[in-house]
MMTF fields as JSON, N, C-alpha, C and O atoms, coordinates in Angstrom:
{
  "mmtfVersion": "1.0.0",
  "mmtfProducer": "UNKNOWN",
  "numBonds": 351,
  "numAtoms": 352,
  "numGroups": 88,
  "numChains": 1,
  "numModels": 1,
  "chainsPerModel": [1],
  "groupsPerChain": [88],
  "chainIdList": ["A"],
  "bondAtomList": [4, 2, 8, 6, 12, 10, 16, 14, 20, 18, 24, 22, 28, 26, 32, 30, 36, 34, 40, 38, 44, 42, 48, 46, 52, 50, 56, 54, 60, 58, 64, 62, 68, 66, 72, 70, 76, 74, 80, 78, 84, 82, 88, 86, 92, 90, 96, 94, 100, 98, 104, 102, 108, 106, 112, 110, 116, 114, 120, 118, 124, 122, 128, 126, 132, 130, 136, 134, 140, 138, 144, 142, 148, 146, 152, 150, 156, 154, 160, 158, 164, 162, 168, 166, 172, 170, 176, 174, 180, 178, 184, 182, 188, 186, 192, 190, 196, 194, 200, 198, 204, 202, 208, 206, 212, 210, 216, 214, 220, 218, 224, 222, 228, 226, 232, 230, 236, 234, 240, 238, 244, 242, 248, 246, 252, 250, 256, 254, 260, 258, 264, 262, 268, 266, 272, 270, 276, 274, 280, 278, 284, 282, 288, 286, 292, 290, 296, 294, 300, 298, 304, 302, 308, 306, 312, 310, 316, 314, 320, 318, 324, 322, 328, 326, 332, 330, 336, 334, 340, 338, 344, 342, 348, 346],
  "bondOrderList": [1, 1, 1, 1, 1, 1, 1, 1, 1, 1, 1, 1, 1, 1, 1, 1, 1, 1, 1, 1, 1, 1, 1, 1, 1, 1, 1, 1, 1, 1, 1, 1, 1, 1, 1, 1, 1, 1, 1, 1, 1, 1, 1, 1, 1, 1, 1, 1, 1, 1, 1, 1, 1, 1, 1, 1, 1, 1, 1, 1, 1, 1, 1, 1, 1, 1, 1, 1, 1, 1, 1, 1, 1, 1, 1, 1, 1, 1, 1, 1, 1, 1, 1, 1, 1, 1, 1],
  "groupList": [{"groupName": "MET", "atomNameList": ["N", "CA", "C", "O"], "elementList": ["N", "C", "C", "O"], "formalChargeList": [0, 0, 0, 0], "bondAtomList": [1, 0, 2, 1, 3, 2], "bondOrderList": [1, 1, 2], "singleLetterCode": "M", "chemCompType": "L-PEPTIDE LINKING"}, {"groupName": "THR", "atomNameList": ["N", "CA", "C", "O"], "elementList": ["N", "C", "C", "O"], "formalChargeList": [0, 0, 0, 0], "bondAtomList": [1, 0, 2, 1, 3, 2], "bondOrderList": [1, 1, 2], "singleLetterCode": "T", "chemCompType": "L-PEPTIDE LINKING"}, {"groupName": "VAL", "atomNameList": ["N", "CA", "C", "O"], "elementList": ["N", "C", "C", "O"], "formalChargeList": [0, 0, 0, 0], "bondAtomList": [1, 0, 2, 1, 3, 2], "bondOrderList": [1, 1, 2], "singleLetterCode": "V", "chemCompType": "L-PEPTIDE LINKING"}, {"groupName": "PRO", "atomNameList": ["N", "CA", "C", "O"], "elementList": ["N", "C", "C", "O"], "formalChargeList": [0, 0, 0, 0], "bondAtomList": [1, 0, 2, 1, 3, 2], "bondOrderList": [1, 1, 2], "singleLetterCode": "P", "chemCompType": "L-PEPTIDE LINKING"}, {"groupName": "SER", "atomNameList": ["N", "CA", "C", "O"], "elementList": ["N", "C", "C", "O"], "formalChargeList": [0, 0, 0, 0], "bondAtomList": [1, 0, 2, 1, 3, 2], "bondOrderList": [1, 1, 2], "singleLetterCode": "S", "chemCompType": "L-PEPTIDE LINKING"}, {"groupName": "ARG", "atomNameList": ["N", "CA", "C", "O"], "elementList": ["N", "C", "C", "O"], "formalChargeList": [0, 0, 0, 0], "bondAtomList": [1, 0, 2, 1, 3, 2], "bondOrderList": [1, 1, 2], "singleLetterCode": "R", "chemCompType": "L-PEPTIDE LINKING"}, {"groupName": "GLY", "atomNameList": ["N", "CA", "C", "O"], "elementList": ["N", "C", "C", "O"], "formalChargeList": [0, 0, 0, 0], "bondAtomList": [1, 0, 2, 1, 3, 2], "bondOrderList": [1, 1, 2], "singleLetterCode": "G", "chemCompType": "PEPTIDE LINKING"}, {"groupName": "HIS", "atomNameList": ["N", "CA", "C", "O"], "elementList": ["N", "C", "C", "O"], "formalChargeList": [0, 0, 0, 0], "bondAtomList": [1, 0, 2, 1, 3, 2], "bondOrderList": [1, 1, 2], "singleLetterCode": "H", "chemCompType": "L-PEPTIDE LINKING"}, {"groupName": "LEU", "atomNameList": ["N", "CA", "C", "O"], "elementList": ["N", "C", "C", "O"], "formalChargeList": [0, 0, 0, 0], "bondAtomList": [1, 0, 2, 1, 3, 2], "bondOrderList": [1, 1, 2], "singleLetterCode": "L", "chemCompType": "L-PEPTIDE LINKING"}, {"groupName": "LYS", "atomNameList": ["N", "CA", "C", "O"], "elementList": ["N", "C", "C", "O"], "formalChargeList": [0, 0, 0, 0], "bondAtomList": [1, 0, 2, 1, 3, 2], "bondOrderList": [1, 1, 2], "singleLetterCode": "K", "chemCompType": "L-PEPTIDE LINKING"}, {"groupName": "ALA", "atomNameList": ["N", "CA", "C", "O"], "elementList": ["N", "C", "C", "O"], "formalChargeList": [0, 0, 0, 0], "bondAtomList": [1, 0, 2, 1, 3, 2], "bondOrderList": [1, 1, 2], "singleLetterCode": "A", "chemCompType": "L-PEPTIDE LINKING"}, {"groupName": "GLU", "atomNameList": ["N", "CA", "C", "O"], "elementList": ["N", "C", "C", "O"], "formalChargeList": [0, 0, 0, 0], "bondAtomList": [1, 0, 2, 1, 3, 2], "bondOrderList": [1, 1, 2], "singleLetterCode": "E", "chemCompType": "L-PEPTIDE LINKING"}, {"groupName": "ILE", "atomNameList": ["N", "CA", "C", "O"], "elementList": ["N", "C", "C", "O"], "formalChargeList": [0, 0, 0, 0], "bondAtomList": [1, 0, 2, 1, 3, 2], "bondOrderList": [1, 1, 2], "singleLetterCode": "I", "chemCompType": "L-PEPTIDE LINKING"}, {"groupName": "ASP", "atomNameList": ["N", "CA", "C", "O"], "elementList": ["N", "C", "C", "O"], "formalChargeList": [0, 0, 0, 0], "bondAtomList": [1, 0, 2, 1, 3, 2], "bondOrderList": [1, 1, 2], "singleLetterCode": "D", "chemCompType": "L-PEPTIDE LINKING"}, {"groupName": "TYR", "atomNameList": ["N", "CA", "C", "O"], "elementList": ["N", "C", "C", "O"], "formalChargeList": [0, 0, 0, 0], "bondAtomList": [1, 0, 2, 1, 3, 2], "bondOrderList": [1, 1, 2], "singleLetterCode": "Y", "chemCompType": "L-PEPTIDE LINKING"}],
  "groupTypeList": [0, 1, 2, 3, 0, 4, 5, 4, 6, 7, 1, 6, 3, 8, 6, 9, 8, 1, 10, 11, 12, 9, 12, 5, 1, 13, 11, 13, 1, 9, 11, 6, 8, 11, 5, 0, 10, 5, 4, 10, 6, 8, 4, 8, 10, 11, 14, 2, 5, 13, 8, 8, 0, 2, 7, 10, 7, 6, 14, 11, 14, 2, 10, 4, 8, 14, 10, 10, 5, 8, 4, 5, 2, 10, 6, 8, 6, 10, 10, 4, 6, 4, 9, 11, 6, 1, 8, 3],
  "groupIdList": [1, 2, 3, 4, 5, 6, 7, 8, 9, 10, 11, 12, 13, 14, 15, 16, 17, 18, 19, 20, 21, 22, 23, 24, 25, 26, 27, 28, 29, 30, 31, 32, 33, 34, 35, 36, 37, 38, 39, 40, 41, 42, 43, 44, 45, 46, 47, 48, 49, 50, 51, 52, 53, 54, 55, 56, 57, 58, 59, 60, 61, 62, 63, 64, 65, 66, 67, 68, 69, 70, 71, 72, 73, 74, 75, 76, 77, 78, 79, 80, 81, 82, 83, 84, 85, 86, 87, 88],
  "secStructList": [7, 7, 7, 7, 7, 1, 1, 7, 1, 7, 7, 7, 6, 6, 1, 7, 7, 7, 7, 7, 7, 7, 7, 7, 7, 7, 2, 2, 2, 2, 2, 2, 2, 2, 2, 2, 2, 2, 2, 6, 6, 7, 7, 2, 2, 2, 2, 2, 2, 2, 2, 2, 2, 2, 2, 2, 2, 7, 2, 2, 2, 2, 2, 2, 2, 2, 2, 2, 2, 2, 2, 2, 6, 6, 6, 7, 1, 7, 7, 6, 6, 7, 7, 6, 6, 7, 7, 7],
  "xCoordList": [-4.979, -5.374, -4.192, -3.768, -3.858, -2.746, -3.688, -3.694, -4.265, -4.477, -3.515, -3.172, -3.149, -2.422, -2.839, -3.979, -1.427, -1.242, -2.056, -2.31, -2.373, -3.033, -2.28, -2.848, -0.732, 0.059, 1.398, 1.655, 2.045, 2.98, 4.13, 4.777, 4.563, 5.502, 6.536, 7.649, 5.737, 6.008, 5.257, 4.12, 6.245, 5.789, 5.41, 6.075, 4.408, 4.564, 5.418, 6.108, 5.512, 6.324, 6.413, 7.413, 4.495, 5.259, 5.238, 4.793, 5.575, 6.742, 5.791, 5.062, 5.491, 4.476, 3.573, 3.571, 2.318, 1.078, 0.029, -0.552, -0.032, -0.986, -2.172, -2.896, -2.576, -3.903, -4.589, -4.157, -5.793, -6.752, -8.578, -9.315, -8.736, -10.511, -10.99, -10.602, -12.137, -13.335, -14.305, -14.331, -14.995, -16.126, -16.965, -16.413, -18.06, -19.098, -19.798, -20.345, -19.679, -20.049, -20.845, -20.824, -21.36, -22.253, -21.2, -20.067, -22.146, -21.095, -20.557, -19.364, -21.731, -21.27, -20.161, -19.096, -20.035, -19.033, -17.446, -16.417, -17.453, -16.831, -15.95, -14.733, -17.224, -16.493, -15.803, -14.937, -16.534, -15.588, -14.556, -13.735, -14.006, -12.876, -11.692, -10.551, -12.437, -11.791, -10.99, -9.889, -11.958, -11.667, -10.246, -9.118, -10.833, -9.742, -8.217, -7.229, -8.279, -7.075, -6.548, -5.323, -7.268, -6.763, -6.289, -5.069, -6.811, -6.527, -5.05, -4.112, -4.976, -3.572, -2.704, -1.686, -3.024, -2.313, -1.585, -0.458, -2.664, -2.257, -4.032, -5.225, -3.414, -4.665, -5.279, -4.872, -6.815, -7.721, -7.487, -8.143, -6.171, -6.275, -5.348, -5.377, -4.136, -3.193, -4.153, -4.442, -4.552, -5.537, -6.17, -6.051, -6.93, -7.808, -6.904, -7.077, -6.216, -4.895, -3.938, -3.146, -4.161, -3.478, -4.31, -4.186, -5.33, -6.474, -6.978, -7.44, -6.965, -7.104, -5.41, -5.306, -4.685, -3.699, -3.526, -3.279, -3.704, -4.351, -5.161, -4.627, -6.06, -7.63, -6.907, -7.786, -6.072, -5.837, -4.236, -4.026, -3.626, -2.467, -2.017, -1.129, -2.867, -2.452, -1.971, -1.389, -2.409, -1.486, -0.013, 0.73, 0.558, 1.914, 2.938, 4.13, 1.988, 3.015, 3.137, 4.245, 2.217, 2.1, 3.008, 3.576, 3.179, 3.919, 5.41, 6.352, 5.663, 7.212, 7.29, 8.491, 6.477, 6.934, 7.733, 8.961, 7.101, 7.352, 8.65, 9.705, 8.136, 9.931, 10.714, 11.839, 10.721, 12.089, 12.241, 13.319, 11.225, 11.827, 12.534, 13.499, 12.154, 12.62, 14.139, 14.903, 14.34, 15.391, 16.418, 17.553, 15.969, 16.426, 17.025, 18.054, 16.086, 16.703, 17.225, 17.658, 17.339, 18.447, 19.878, 20.703, 19.758, 20.617, 21.42, 22.621, 20.177, 20.443, 19.93, 20.252, 19.128, 18.366, 19.078, 19.781, 19.098, 19.452, 19.614, 19.012, 20.853, 20.884, 19.592, 18.651, 19.668, 17.844, 18.504, 18.721, 18.938, 18.182, 17.418, 16.744, 17.712, 16.881, 15.058, 14.388, 14.899, 13.289, 12.385, 11.194, 13.367, 12.121, 11.171, 11.288, 10.091, 8.996, 8.413, 8.061, 8.623, 8.141, 6.496, 6.21, 5.921, 4.414, 4.984, 5.822, 4.089, 4.742, 4.02, 4.383],
  "yCoordList": [-3.239, -2.612, -3.624, -4.721, -2.922, -3.49, -4.164, -3.31, -5.293, -5.344, -5.914, -7.096, -5.04, -5.246, -6.789, -7.106, -7.706, -8.541, -8.405, -7.358, -9.728, -9.593, -9.157, -8.609, -9.342, -9.098, -8.459, -8.854, -7.559, -6.732, -7.532, -7.961, -7.855, -8.833, -7.721, -7.939, -6.771, -5.278, -5.759, -6.226, -5.567, -5.971, -4.566, -3.577, -4.445, -3.444, -2.774, -3.521, -1.782, -0.448, -0.969, -0.924, -1.667, -2.507, -3.712, -4.121, -4.67, -5.52, -6.488, -6.019, -8.084, -9.352, -8.676, -7.926, -9.185, -8.736, -9.992, -10.753, -9.995, -11.551, -11.582, -12.577, -9.976, -9.88, -9.833, -9.245, -10.495, -10.558, -9.625, -9.707, -9.002, -8.336, -8.767, -8.964, -9.056, -9.388, -8.466, -7.703, -8.422, -7.556, -7.762, -8.557, -7.22, -7.665, -6.127, -5.576, -5.637, -3.862, -4.575, -5.588, -3.375, -3.993, -3.579, -3.099, -4.011, -4.028, -2.888, -2.688, -1.731, -0.4, -0.237, -0.487, 0.013, 0.325, -0.583, 0.074, -1.997, -2.415, -2.038, -1.853, -1.913, -1.488, 0.173, 0.601, 0.994, 2.404, 2.146, 3.006, 1.194, 1.134, 0.477, 0.921, -0.88, -1.183, 0.115, 0.243, 0.687, 1.789, 2.529, 2.734, 2.785, 3.879, 2.978, 3.52, 1.977, 0.903, 1.049, 1.096, 1.132, 1.16, 2.196, 2.17, 3.256, 4.616, 4.803, 5.349, 4.309, 4.927, 3.23, 2.927, 2.836, 1.327, 0.768, 1.083, -0.273, -0.546, -2.049, -1.801, -3.145, -3.586, -3.502, -2.828, -4.193, -3.734, -3.922, -3.301, -5.127, -5.315, -4.364, -3.864, -3.936, -2.689, -1.754, -1.807, -1.256, -0.062, 0.082, 1.036, -1.143, -0.697, -0.974, -0.225, -1.76, -1.617, -0.251, 0.042, 0.359, 1.694, 2.567, 3.375, 2.29, 3.631, 3.02, 3.968, 2.027, 1.686, 2.312, 2.866, 2.014, 2.564, 3.966, 4.317, 4.714, 6.339, 6.479, 7.162, 6.11, 6.482, 5.233, 4.808, 4.91, 4.015, 4.934, 5.025, 5.319, 5.858, 7.362, 8.009, 7.927, 9.509, 9.295, 8.374, 10.319, 10.267, 10.443, 9.757, 11.404, 11.793, 10.765, 10.633, 9.996, 8.56, 7.735, 7.448, 7.563, 6.344, 6.986, 6.134, 8.024, 8.828, 8.756, 9.002, 8.543, 8.926, 7.305, 7.06, 5.945, 4.809, 4.903, 4.993, 4.883, 4.848, 5.408, 5.004, 6.533, 7.289, 6.953, 7.08, 6.416, 5.856, 4.381, 3.802, 4.04, 2.624, 2.804, 2.137, 3.669, 3.965, 4.68, 4.777, 5.241, 6.151, 4.662, 4.486, 3.908, 2.369, 2.174, 2.612, 1.338, 0.949, 1.356, 0.823, 2.979, 3.955, 4.431, 5.334, 3.588, 3.796, 5.083, 5.347, 5.839, 6.868, 6.865, 7.815, 5.95, 6.027, 5.301, 4.374, 5.498, 4.91, 3.599, 2.94, 3.031, 1.297, 1.088, 1.865, -0.746, -1.176, -1.673, -2.885, -0.892, -1.519, -0.503, -0.554, 0.947, 2.298, 1.618, 0.811, 2.564, 2.329, 3.73, 4.04, 4.222, 5.086, 4.454, 3.393, 5.534, 4.923, 2.93, 1.978, 3.166, 1.712, 2.45, 3.607, 1.348, 1.9, 1.922, 1.226, 3.042, 3.074, 1.432, 1.146],
  "zCoordList": [-23.931, -22.595, -21.71, -22.076, -20.541, -20.299, -18.59, -17.703, -18.276, -16.728, -15.626, -15.592, -14.807, -13.755, -12.908, -12.567, -12.667, -12.252, -10.783, -10.187, -10.398, -8.951, -7.919, -6.974, -7.921, -6.943, -7.903, -9.04, -7.276, -7.844, -7.519, -8.475, -6.189, -6.31, -4.965, -4.488, -4.762, -3.688, -2.709, -2.786, -1.378, -0.006, 0.749, 0.444, 1.685, 2.156, 3.089, 3.782, 3.235, 3.739, 5.414, 6.129, 5.923, 7.38, 7.399, 8.472, 6.554, 6.224, 5.748, 4.874, 6.14, 5.814, 6.341, 7.317, 5.185, 5.198, 5.672, 4.898, 6.782, 7.669, 7.984, 8.004, 8.376, 9.047, 7.89, 6.898, 7.934, 7.083, 7.356, 8.339, 6.348, 5.983, 5.225, 4.074, 5.811, 4.441, 4.53, 5.496, 3.796, 3.99, 2.5, 1.739, 2.069, 0.888, 0.802, 1.757, -0.37, -0.429, -2.246, -2.945, -2.217, -3.695, -4.794, -4.741, -5.932, -7.46, -7.388, -7.158, -7.654, -8.211, -7.225, -7.788, -6.257, -5.136, -5.641, -5.795, -5.836, -6.39, -7.433, -7.411, -8.845, -9.762, -9.711, -10.474, -8.478, -8.517, -7.983, -8.304, -7.126, -6.202, -7.671, -7.796, -8.868, -9.375, -10.555, -11.091, -10.534, -11.939, -11.23, -11.679, -10.037, -9.066, -8.692, -8.196, -8.942, -8.915, -10.171, -10.278, -11.17, -12.981, -12.832, -12.667, -12.818, -12.717, -11.997, -12.578, -10.736, -10.264, -10.429, -9.806, -10.863, -11.991, -10.559, -10.177, -9.773, -8.905, -8.42, -8.247, -8.392, -8.054, -7.299, -6.353, -7.194, -6.377, -4.875, -4.039, -4.449, -3.009, -2.62, -1.495, -3.863, -3.188, -3.037, -1.842, -3.352, -3.569, -2.197, -1.429, -2.009, -1.384, 0.012, 0.974, 0.063, 1.602, 1.632, 2.528, 0.66, 0.985, 1.465, 2.386, 0.629, 1.056, 2.821, 3.457, 3.433, 4.533, 5.545, 6.64, 4.842, 5.432, 5.941, 7.095, 4.854, 4.688, 5.898, 6.773, 6.107, 7.049, 8.367, 9.116, 8.535, 9.601, 10.668, 11.877, 9.714, 10.634, 10.062, 10.619, 8.67, 8.454, 6.633, 6.061, 6.247, 5.011, 5.18, 4.477, 6.157, 6.423, 6.817, 6.538, 7.644, 8.875, 6.972, 6.517, 6.393, 5.474, 4.261, 3.577, 3.979, 2.677, 3.457, 2.703, 4.451, 5.349, 5.247, 5.14, 5.229, 5.233, 3.813, 3.816, 2.787, 1.587, 1.227, 0.738, 1.676, 1.217, 1.968, 1.485, 3.341, 4.178, 3.022, 2.89, 2.422, 1.532, 0.732, 0.36, 0.405, -1.32, -1.361, -2.321, 0.308, -0.048, 0.679, 0.237, 1.55, 1.522, 0.375, -0.14, 0.019, -2.141, -2.885, -3.907, -2.336, -3.599, -2.382, -2.526, -1.405, -0.477, -0.197, -0.139, -0.033, 0.665, 1.898, 2.612, 2.395, 3.64, 4.871, 4.47, 6.573, 7.49, 7.253, 6.405, 8.398, 8.233, 8.241, 8.406, 7.923, 8.114, 9.42, 9.414, 10.736, 11.908, 12.498, 13.527, 11.283, 12.189, 12.165, 11.519, 13.312, 13.845, 12.74, 12.753, 12.011, 11.329, 10.234, 9.622, 10.168, 9.556, 10.033, 9.336, 11.755, 12.055, 13.203, 13.511, 13.462, 13.711, 15.568, 16.142, 16.075, 17.343, 18.249, 19.389]
}
């Protein structure tokens, strides 16, 4: 069984992650989220972070951030000074 590392080494499309949210939940909810994270190949923190981003900003916007980032990595995107995929 492969266990994902706590950090993948990838930065988020919104840049450095400095804000912190702490919550408490019941064990069943935590275990369910851990199962979903494993199924997605993500750590629990990455999964919950992406889930929160989608709910806060909308699926289309978050998808465009990741697409813009992937295009830049592949050398297909706009110049690094582009404002594409930045928060209003």
